[in-house]
Coordinates of C-alpha atoms and ligand atoms in Angstrom, one line a residue:
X1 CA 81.6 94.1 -164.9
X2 CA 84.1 91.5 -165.1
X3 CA 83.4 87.7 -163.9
X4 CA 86.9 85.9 -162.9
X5 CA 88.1 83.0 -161.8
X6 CA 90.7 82.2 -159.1
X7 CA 92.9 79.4 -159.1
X8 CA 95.4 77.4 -157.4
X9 CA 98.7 76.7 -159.7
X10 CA 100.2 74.6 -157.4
X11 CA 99.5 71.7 -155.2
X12 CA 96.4 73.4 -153.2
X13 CA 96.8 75.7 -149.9
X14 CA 98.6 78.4 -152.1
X15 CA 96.3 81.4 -150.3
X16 CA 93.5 81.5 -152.7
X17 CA 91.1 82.1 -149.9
X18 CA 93.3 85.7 -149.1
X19 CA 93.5 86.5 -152.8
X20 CA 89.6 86.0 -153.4
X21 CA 88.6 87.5 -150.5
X22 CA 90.4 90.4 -151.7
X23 CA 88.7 90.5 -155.0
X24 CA 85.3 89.9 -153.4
X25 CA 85.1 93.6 -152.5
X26 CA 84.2 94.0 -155.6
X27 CA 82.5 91.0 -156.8
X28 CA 78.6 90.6 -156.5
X29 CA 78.5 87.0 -156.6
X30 CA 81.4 84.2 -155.2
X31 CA 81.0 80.7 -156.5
X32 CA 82.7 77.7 -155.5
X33 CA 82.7 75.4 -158.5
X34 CA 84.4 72.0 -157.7
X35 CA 85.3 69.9 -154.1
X36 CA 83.4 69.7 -150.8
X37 CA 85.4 70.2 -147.0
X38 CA 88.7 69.0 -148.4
X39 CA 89.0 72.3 -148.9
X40 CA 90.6 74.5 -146.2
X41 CA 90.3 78.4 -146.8
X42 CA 91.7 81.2 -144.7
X43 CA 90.8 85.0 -144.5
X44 CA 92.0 86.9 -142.0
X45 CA 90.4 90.5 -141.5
X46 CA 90.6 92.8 -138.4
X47 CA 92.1 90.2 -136.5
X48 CA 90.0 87.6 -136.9
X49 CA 90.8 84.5 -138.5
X50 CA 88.2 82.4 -140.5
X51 CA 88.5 79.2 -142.2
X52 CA 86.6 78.1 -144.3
X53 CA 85.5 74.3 -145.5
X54 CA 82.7 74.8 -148.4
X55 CA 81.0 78.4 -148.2
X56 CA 83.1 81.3 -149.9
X57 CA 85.0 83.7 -148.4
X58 CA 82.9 86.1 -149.9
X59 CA 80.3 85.6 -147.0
X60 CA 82.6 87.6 -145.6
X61 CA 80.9 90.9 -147.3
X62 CA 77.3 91.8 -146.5
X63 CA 75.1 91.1 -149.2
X64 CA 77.4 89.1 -151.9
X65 CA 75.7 86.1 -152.6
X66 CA 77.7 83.0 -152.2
X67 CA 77.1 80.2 -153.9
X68 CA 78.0 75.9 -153.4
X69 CA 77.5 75.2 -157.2
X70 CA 76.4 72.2 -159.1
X71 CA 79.8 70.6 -159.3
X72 CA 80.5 70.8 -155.5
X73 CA 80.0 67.9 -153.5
X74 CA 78.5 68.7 -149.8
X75 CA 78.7 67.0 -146.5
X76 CA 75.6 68.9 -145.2
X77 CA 76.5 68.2 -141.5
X78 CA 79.7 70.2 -142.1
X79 CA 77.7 72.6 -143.9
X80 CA 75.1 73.3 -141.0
X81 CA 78.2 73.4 -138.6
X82 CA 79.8 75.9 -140.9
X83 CA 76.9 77.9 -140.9
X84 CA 76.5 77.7 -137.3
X85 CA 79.7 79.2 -136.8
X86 CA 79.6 82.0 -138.6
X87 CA 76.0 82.7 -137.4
X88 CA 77.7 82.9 -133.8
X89 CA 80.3 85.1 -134.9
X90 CA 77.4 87.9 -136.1
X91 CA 77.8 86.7 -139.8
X92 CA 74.6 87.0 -141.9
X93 CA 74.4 83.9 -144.0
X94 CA 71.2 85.0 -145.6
X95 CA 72.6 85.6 -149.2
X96 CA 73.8 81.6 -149.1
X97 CA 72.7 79.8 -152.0
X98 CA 73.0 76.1 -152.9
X99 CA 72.9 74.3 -155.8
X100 CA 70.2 71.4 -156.3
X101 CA 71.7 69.5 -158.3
X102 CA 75.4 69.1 -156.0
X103 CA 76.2 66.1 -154.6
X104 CA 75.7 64.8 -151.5
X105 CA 78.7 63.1 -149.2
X106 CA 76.8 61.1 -146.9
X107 CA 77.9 58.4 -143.8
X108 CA 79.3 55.3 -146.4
X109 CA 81.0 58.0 -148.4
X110 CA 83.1 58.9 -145.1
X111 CA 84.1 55.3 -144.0
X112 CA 84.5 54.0 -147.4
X113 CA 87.2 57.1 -148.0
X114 CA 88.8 56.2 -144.9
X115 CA 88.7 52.3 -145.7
X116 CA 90.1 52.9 -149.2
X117 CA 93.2 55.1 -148.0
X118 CA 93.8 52.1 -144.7
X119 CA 93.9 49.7 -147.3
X120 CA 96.1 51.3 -150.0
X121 CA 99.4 49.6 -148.7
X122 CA 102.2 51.5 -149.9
X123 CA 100.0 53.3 -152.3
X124 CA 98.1 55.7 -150.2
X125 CA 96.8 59.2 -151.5
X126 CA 96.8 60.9 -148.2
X127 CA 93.0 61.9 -148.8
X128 CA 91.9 64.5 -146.5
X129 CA 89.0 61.4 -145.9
X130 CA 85.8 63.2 -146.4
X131 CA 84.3 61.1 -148.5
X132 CA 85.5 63.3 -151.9
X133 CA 86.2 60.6 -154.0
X134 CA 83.8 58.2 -152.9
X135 CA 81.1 60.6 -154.0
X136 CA 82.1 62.0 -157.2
X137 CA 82.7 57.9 -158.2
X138 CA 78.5 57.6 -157.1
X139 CA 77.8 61.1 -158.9
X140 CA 80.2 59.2 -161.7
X141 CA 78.2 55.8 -161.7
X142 CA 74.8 57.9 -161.5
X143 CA 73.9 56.5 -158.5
X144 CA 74.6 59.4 -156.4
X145 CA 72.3 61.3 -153.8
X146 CA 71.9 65.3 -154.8
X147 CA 70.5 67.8 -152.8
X148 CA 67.4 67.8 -154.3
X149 CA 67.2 64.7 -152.6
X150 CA 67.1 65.4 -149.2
X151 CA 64.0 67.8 -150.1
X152 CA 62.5 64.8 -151.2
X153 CA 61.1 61.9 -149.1
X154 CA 60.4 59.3 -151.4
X155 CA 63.2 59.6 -153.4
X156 CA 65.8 59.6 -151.0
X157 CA 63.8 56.2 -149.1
X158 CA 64.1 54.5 -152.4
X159 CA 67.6 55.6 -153.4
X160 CA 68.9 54.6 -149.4
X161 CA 66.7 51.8 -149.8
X162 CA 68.7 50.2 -152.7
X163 CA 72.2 52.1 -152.2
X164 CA 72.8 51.1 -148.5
X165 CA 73.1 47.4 -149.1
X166 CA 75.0 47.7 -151.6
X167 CA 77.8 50.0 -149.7
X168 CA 77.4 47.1 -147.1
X169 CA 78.6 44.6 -149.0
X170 CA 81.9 46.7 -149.5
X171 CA 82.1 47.6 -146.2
X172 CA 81.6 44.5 -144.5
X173 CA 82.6 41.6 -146.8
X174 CA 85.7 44.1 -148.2
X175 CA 86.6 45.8 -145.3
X176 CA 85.4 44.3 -142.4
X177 CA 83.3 46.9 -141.0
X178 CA 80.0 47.5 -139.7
X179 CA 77.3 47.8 -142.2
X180 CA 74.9 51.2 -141.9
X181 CA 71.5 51.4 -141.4
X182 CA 69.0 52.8 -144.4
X183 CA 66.4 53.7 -141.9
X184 CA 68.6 55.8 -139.7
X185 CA 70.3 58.0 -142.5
X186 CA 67.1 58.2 -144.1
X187 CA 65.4 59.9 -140.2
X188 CA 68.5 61.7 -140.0
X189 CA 69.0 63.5 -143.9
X190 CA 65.5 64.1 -144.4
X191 CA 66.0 66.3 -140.6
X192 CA 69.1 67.4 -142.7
X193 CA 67.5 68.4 -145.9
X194 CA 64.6 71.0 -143.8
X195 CA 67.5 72.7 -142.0
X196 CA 69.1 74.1 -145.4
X197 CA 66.3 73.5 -147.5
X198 CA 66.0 77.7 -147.4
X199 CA 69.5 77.8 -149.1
X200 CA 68.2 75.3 -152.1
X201 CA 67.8 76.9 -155.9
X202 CA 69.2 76.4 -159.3
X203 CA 72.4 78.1 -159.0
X204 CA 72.9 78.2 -162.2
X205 CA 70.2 80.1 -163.6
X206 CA 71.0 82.8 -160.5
X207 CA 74.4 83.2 -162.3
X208 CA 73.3 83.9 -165.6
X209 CA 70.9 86.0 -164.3
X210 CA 74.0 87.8 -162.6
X211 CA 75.7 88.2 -166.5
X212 CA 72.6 89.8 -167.8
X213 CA 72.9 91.9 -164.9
X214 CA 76.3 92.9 -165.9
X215 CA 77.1 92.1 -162.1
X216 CA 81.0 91.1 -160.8
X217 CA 80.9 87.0 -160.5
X218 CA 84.1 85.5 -158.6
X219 CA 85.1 81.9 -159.0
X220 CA 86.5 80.7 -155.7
X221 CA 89.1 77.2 -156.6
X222 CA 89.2 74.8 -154.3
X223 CA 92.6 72.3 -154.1
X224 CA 94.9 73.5 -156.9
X225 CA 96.5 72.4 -160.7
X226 CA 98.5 69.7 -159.5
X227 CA 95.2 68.2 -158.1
X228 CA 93.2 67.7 -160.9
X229 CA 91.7 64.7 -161.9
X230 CA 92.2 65.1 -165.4
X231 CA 95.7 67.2 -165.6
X232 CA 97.1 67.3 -161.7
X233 CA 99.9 64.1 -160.6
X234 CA 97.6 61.4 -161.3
X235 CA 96.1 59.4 -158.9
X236 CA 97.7 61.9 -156.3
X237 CA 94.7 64.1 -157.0
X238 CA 91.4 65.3 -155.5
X239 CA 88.8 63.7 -157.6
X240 CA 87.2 67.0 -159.1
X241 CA 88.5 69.9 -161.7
X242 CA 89.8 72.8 -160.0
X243 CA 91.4 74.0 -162.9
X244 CA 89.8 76.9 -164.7
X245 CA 87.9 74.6 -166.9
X246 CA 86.4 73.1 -164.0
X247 CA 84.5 76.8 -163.0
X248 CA 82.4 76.6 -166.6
X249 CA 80.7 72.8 -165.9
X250 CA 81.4 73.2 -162.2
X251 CA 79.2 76.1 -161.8
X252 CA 77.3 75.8 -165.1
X253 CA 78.8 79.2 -167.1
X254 CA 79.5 79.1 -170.6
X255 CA 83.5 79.9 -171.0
X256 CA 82.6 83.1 -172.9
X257 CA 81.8 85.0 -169.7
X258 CA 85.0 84.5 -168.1
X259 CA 87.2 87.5 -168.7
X260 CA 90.0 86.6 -166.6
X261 CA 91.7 83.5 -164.9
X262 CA 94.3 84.5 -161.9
X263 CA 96.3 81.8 -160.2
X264 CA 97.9 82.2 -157.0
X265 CA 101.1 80.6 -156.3
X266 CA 103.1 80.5 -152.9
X267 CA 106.5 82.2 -153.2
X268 CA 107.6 78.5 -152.7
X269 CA 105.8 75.6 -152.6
X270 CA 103.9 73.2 -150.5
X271 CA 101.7 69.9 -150.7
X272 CA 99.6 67.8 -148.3
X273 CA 99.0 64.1 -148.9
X274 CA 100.9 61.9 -151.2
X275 CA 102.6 61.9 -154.5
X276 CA 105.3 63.7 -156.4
X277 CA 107.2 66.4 -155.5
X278 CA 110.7 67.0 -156.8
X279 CA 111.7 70.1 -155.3
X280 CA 110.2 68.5 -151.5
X281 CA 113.3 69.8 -148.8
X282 CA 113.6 67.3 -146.1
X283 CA 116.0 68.7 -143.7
X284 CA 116.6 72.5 -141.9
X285 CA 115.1 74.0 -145.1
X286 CA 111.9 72.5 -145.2
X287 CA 111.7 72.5 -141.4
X288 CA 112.0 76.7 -141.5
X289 CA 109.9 76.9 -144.8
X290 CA 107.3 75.1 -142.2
X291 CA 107.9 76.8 -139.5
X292 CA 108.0 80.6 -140.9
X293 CA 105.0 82.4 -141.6
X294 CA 103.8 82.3 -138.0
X295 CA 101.2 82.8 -136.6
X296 CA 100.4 79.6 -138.4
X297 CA 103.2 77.1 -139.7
X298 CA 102.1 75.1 -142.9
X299 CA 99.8 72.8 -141.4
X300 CA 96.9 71.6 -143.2
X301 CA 93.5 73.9 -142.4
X302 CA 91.6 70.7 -142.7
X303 CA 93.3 67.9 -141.5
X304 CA 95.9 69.5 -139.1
X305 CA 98.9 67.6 -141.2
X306 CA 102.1 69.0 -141.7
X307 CA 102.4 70.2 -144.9
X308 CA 105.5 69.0 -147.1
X309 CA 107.6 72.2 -148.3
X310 CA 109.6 73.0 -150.8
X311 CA 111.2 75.4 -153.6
X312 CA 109.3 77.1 -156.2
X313 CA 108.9 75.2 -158.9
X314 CA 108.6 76.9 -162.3
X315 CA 107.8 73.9 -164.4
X316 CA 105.0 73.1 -162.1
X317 CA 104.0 76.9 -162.6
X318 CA 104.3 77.1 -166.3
X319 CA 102.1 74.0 -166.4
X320 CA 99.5 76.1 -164.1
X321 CA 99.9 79.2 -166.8
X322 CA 99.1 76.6 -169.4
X323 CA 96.5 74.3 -168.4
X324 CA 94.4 77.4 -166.5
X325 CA 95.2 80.0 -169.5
X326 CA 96.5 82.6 -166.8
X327 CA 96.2 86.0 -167.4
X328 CA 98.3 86.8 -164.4
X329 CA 99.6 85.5 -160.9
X330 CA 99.2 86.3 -156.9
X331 CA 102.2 85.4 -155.6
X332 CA 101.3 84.7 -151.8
X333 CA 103.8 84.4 -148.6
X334 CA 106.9 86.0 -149.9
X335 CA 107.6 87.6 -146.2
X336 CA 108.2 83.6 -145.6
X337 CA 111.9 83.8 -147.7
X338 CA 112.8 86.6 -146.1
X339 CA 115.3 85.1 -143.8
X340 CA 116.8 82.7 -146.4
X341 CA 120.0 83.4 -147.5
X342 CA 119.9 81.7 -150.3
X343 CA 116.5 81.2 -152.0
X344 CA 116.2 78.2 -155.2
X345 CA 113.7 78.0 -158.0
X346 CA 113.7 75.2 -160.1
X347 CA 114.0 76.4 -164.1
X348 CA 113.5 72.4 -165.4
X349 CA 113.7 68.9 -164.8
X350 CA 116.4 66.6 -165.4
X351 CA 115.2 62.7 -165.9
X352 CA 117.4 60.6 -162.9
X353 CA 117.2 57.6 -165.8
X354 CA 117.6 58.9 -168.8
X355 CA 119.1 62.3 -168.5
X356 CA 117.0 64.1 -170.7
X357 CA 115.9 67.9 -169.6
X358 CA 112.5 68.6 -169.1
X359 CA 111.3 72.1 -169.6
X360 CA 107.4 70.8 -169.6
X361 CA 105.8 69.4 -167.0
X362 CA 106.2 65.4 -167.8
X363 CA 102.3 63.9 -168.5
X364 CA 103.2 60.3 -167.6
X365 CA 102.7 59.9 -164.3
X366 CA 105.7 57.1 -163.6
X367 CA 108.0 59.9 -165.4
X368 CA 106.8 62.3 -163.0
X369 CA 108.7 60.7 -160.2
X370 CA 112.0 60.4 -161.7
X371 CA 112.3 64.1 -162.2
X372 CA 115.5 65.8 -160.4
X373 CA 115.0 69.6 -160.3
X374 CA 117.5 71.8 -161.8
X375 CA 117.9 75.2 -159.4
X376 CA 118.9 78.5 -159.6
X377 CA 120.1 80.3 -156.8
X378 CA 119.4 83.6 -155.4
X379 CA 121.0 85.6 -152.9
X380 CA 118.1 86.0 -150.4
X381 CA 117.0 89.6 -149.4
X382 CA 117.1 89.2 -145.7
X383 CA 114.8 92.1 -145.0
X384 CA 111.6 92.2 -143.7
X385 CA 108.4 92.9 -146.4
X386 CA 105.7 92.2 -144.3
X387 CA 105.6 96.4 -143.9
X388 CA 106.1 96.7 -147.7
X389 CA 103.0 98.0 -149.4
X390 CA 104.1 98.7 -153.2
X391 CA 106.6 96.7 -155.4
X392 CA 109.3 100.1 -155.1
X393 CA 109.3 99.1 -151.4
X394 CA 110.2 95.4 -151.8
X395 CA 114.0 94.9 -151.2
X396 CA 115.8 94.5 -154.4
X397 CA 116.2 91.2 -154.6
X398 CA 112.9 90.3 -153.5
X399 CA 111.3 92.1 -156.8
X400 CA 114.0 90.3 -159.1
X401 CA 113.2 87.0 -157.4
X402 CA 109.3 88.1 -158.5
X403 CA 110.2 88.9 -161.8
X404 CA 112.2 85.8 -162.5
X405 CA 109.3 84.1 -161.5
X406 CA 106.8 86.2 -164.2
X407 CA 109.8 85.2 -166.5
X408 CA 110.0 82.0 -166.6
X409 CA 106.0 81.6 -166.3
X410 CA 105.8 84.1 -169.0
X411 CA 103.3 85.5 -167.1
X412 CA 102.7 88.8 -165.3
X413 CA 102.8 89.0 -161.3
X414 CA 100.2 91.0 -160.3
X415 CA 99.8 90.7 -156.7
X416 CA 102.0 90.1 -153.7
X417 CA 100.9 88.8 -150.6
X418 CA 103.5 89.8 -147.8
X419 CA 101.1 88.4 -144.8
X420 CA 97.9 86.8 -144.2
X421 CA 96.2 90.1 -143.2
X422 CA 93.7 91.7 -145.7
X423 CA 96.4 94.9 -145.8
X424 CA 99.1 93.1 -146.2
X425 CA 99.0 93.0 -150.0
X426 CA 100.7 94.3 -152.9
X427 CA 99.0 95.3 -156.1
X428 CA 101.3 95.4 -159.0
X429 CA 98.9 95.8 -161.9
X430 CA 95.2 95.8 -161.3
X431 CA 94.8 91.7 -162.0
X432 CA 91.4 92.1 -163.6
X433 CA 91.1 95.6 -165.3
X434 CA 95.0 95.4 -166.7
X435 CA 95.7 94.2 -170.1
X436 CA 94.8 91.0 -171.2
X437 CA 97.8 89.0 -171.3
X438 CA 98.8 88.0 -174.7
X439 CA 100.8 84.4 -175.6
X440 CA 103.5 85.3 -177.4
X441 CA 103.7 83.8 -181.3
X442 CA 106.6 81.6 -180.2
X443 CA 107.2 81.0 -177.1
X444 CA 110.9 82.0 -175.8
X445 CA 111.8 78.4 -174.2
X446 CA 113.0 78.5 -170.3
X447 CA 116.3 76.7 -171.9
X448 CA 117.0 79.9 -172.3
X449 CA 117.9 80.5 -168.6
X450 CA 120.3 77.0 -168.7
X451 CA 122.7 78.1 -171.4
Ligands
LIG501 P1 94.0 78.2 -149.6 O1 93.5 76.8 -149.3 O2 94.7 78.3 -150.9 O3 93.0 79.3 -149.4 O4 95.2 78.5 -148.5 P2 95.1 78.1 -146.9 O5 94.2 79.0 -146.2 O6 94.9 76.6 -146.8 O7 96.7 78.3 -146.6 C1 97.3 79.6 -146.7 C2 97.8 80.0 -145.3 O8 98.7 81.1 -145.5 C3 96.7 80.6 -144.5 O9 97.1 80.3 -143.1 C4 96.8 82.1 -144.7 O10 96.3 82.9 -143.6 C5 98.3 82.3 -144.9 N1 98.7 83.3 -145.8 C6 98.1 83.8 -147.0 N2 98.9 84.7 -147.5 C7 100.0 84.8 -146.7 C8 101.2 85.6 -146.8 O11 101.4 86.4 -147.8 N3 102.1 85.5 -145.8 C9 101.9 84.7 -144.8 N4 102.8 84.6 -143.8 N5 100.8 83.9 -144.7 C10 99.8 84.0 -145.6
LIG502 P1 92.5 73.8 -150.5 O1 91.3 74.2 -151.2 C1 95.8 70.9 -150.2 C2 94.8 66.8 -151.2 C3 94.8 65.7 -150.1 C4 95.2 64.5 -150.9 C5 94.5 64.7 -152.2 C6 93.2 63.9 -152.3 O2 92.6 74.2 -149.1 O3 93.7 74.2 -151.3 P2 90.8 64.3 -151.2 O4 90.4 64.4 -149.8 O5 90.5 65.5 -152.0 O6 90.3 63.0 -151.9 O7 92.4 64.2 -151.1 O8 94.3 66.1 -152.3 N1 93.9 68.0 -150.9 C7 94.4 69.2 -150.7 N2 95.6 69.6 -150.5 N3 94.7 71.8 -150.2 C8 93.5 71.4 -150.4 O9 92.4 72.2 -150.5 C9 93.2 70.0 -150.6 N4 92.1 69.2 -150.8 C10 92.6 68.0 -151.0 O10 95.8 66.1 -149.1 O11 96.6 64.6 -151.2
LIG503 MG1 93.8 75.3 -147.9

């Protein structure tokens, strides 16, 4: 039995859908704990690609139930389309469970998100503009609608009933739109609400039900470190916790049943949307780090936006190790360096203003943006791994690029992803049953790789 939770370390998109999918062979129960269809997951198996919005990848395996948790927000049309799909591709969805108590993204939620981000100015967030953080601010304010609430007639009347004219007034006297109509979303959510009101439970109690079973529980991340609303590049951030705090209240576990925390990483980096990014590549090198890795280029699963590329960055990744308690990495897309002669990580910051190094990830967010990186260099490998199966296969350079990486994170690598297919993984230690990774008294500073 071991319950564990998977995480992104850096800005979202780092391949968390391949790494849990690959733990989910083993798992009993998948959870997403945080975020709604901003999310954008990809598993590829036997040829077959599927993407995924807001039900785990572990639908995937006959018979693991998969469960939309209580910190999830949930557009249920793009749930019932989700479900659609993989009903038409022979998937059985039976073992789908969702929480009552999630939030509900509904039509204001969608044009208020899109509004919000047309009337930023300069100061846009690049929101993927499904209604996120319009409806955690409602679920905030306690005004939101749950999905007990589309099971319930009166009480989603009376909440539309005093909620729609009130998102009127922003969206007509603020933004100049057209207002919405109560008695149409009503007709239309309460139709909503008897289509998955099958899937409805308290997740929660179905989870610890699942401990006392001594049964395998996954924790699927959506969005990544960097992202958080509490600890990610503030207010460049999705507006829920996908760090691995956010799996306890997101899915309603006590921390005591976690017995491992793995955070994948790509073997460089990428982000969608606004906000900082210090070791971003503009020119030929970020054009090849987004066009490698066919059959898909880094483009956005949900929004079809180029993704910005970059470096590895190590501080970003130390943060991750901190903030998330790692006990170990995935390193995902390596096979994407492999034609780069020369290959960067960035060991620390330098401050454009002031000078001063920075081996820590800075927490003020104006600080953030004045952060140079300071590289290393690597001679690339220039070999194809795609083939490679264990770590002795890697090219030489490739495994010292990996192990500079679990270096300077002071944490252990213990998978490599050398593809998007299911096979093309490497497993250096086993990333749940290996030993328990131990912080070290004092920690040996990165500044140790400057001098
Ligand atoms: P997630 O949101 O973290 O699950 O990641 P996404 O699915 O948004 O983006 C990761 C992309 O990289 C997907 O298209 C995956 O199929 C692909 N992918 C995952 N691992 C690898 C890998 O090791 N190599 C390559 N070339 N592609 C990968
Ligand atoms: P997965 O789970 C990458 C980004 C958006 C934007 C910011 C806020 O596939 O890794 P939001 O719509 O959440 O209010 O947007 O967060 N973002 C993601 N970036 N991967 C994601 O999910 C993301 N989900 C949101 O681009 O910058
Ligand atoms: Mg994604």
């Amino acid at each position: 039995m071991a319950n564990v939770i998977v995480v992104g370390a850096q800005f979202g998109d780092e391949g968390k859908a391949k790494v849990t999918d690959l733990l989910a062979k083993n798992a009993d129960v998948v959870v997403r704990y945080q975020g709604g269809n901003n999310a954008g997951h990809t598993v590829v198996v036997d040829g077959e690609t599927y993407k995924f919005h807001l039900i785990p990848s572990g639908i995937l395996y006959k018979g693991t139930v998969c469960i939309l948790g209580p910190g999830m927000v949930i557009d249920p049309k793009a749930l019932i389309s989700e479900l659609a799909a993989l009903k038409d591709r022979g998937m059985d969805t039976s073992c789908l469970k969702v929480s009552a108590v999630a939030h509900v993204t509904m039509p204001y939620h969608l044009a208020l998100d899109a509004a919000e981000e047309d009337n930023r100015g300069g100061k846009k967030i690049g929101t993927t503009r499904r209604g996120i953080g319009p409806t955690y601010a409602d679920k905030c304010d306690r005004i939101g609608i749950r999905i007990e609430d589309l099971l319930d007639a009166d009480a989603l009347r009376a909440k539309l009933d005093w909620l729609v004219p009130k998102k009127n007034i922003m969206l007509e006297r603020i933004y100049n739109l057209p207002p919405q109509d109560a008695d149409e979303i009503f007709k239309e959510y309460i139709e909503i609400g008897k289509k998955i009101a099958g899937y409805v439970c308290d997740t929660s109690a179905i989870i610890f039900q699942a401990v006392r079973d001594r049964k395998n529980i996954l924790f699927e991340g959506a969005q990544g470190t960097l992202l958080d609303l509490d600890h990610g590049s503030y207010p460049y951030v999705t507006s829920s916790s996908p760090t691995a705090g956010g799996a306890c209240t997101g899915a309603g576990v006590g921390p005591t049943i976690i017995d491992r925390v793995i955070g994948v990483s790509k073997a460089y980096q990428t982000r969608v949307g606004e906000g900082p990014f210090p070791t971003e590549q503009f020119a030929e090198i970020g054009e090849k780090l987004r066009q490698t890795g066919t059959p898909w280029a880094e483009v956005g699963v949900t929004t079809g936006r180029p993704r910005r590329c970059g470096w590895f960055d190590a501080v970003v990744g130390r943060y991750a190790v901190r903030i998330n308690g790692l006990d170990c990495l995935a390193v995902t897309k390596l096979d994407v360096l492999d034609e780069f002669e020369e290959i960067k990580i960035c060991v620390a910051y330098k401050d454009l203003k002031t000078g001063e190094i920075y081996n820590d990830l800075p927490s003020m967010a104006g600080v953030f943006w004045r952060m140079e990186p300071i590289y290393e260099t690597f001679t690339g490998w220039m070999k194809p791994t795609s083939g490679c199966r264990s770590y002795s296969e890697l090219p030489e350079r490739a495994r010292r690029y990996l192990d500079f990486i679990s270096e300077l994170l002071e944490c252990p690598v213990a998978i490599v992803s050398v593809g998007p297919k299911r096979d093309q993984t490497i497993v250096i230690e086993d990333p749940i049953h290996g030993p328990k990774r131990v912080l070290s008294h004092s920690s040996a500073s990165s500044a140790a790789h400057l001098s």
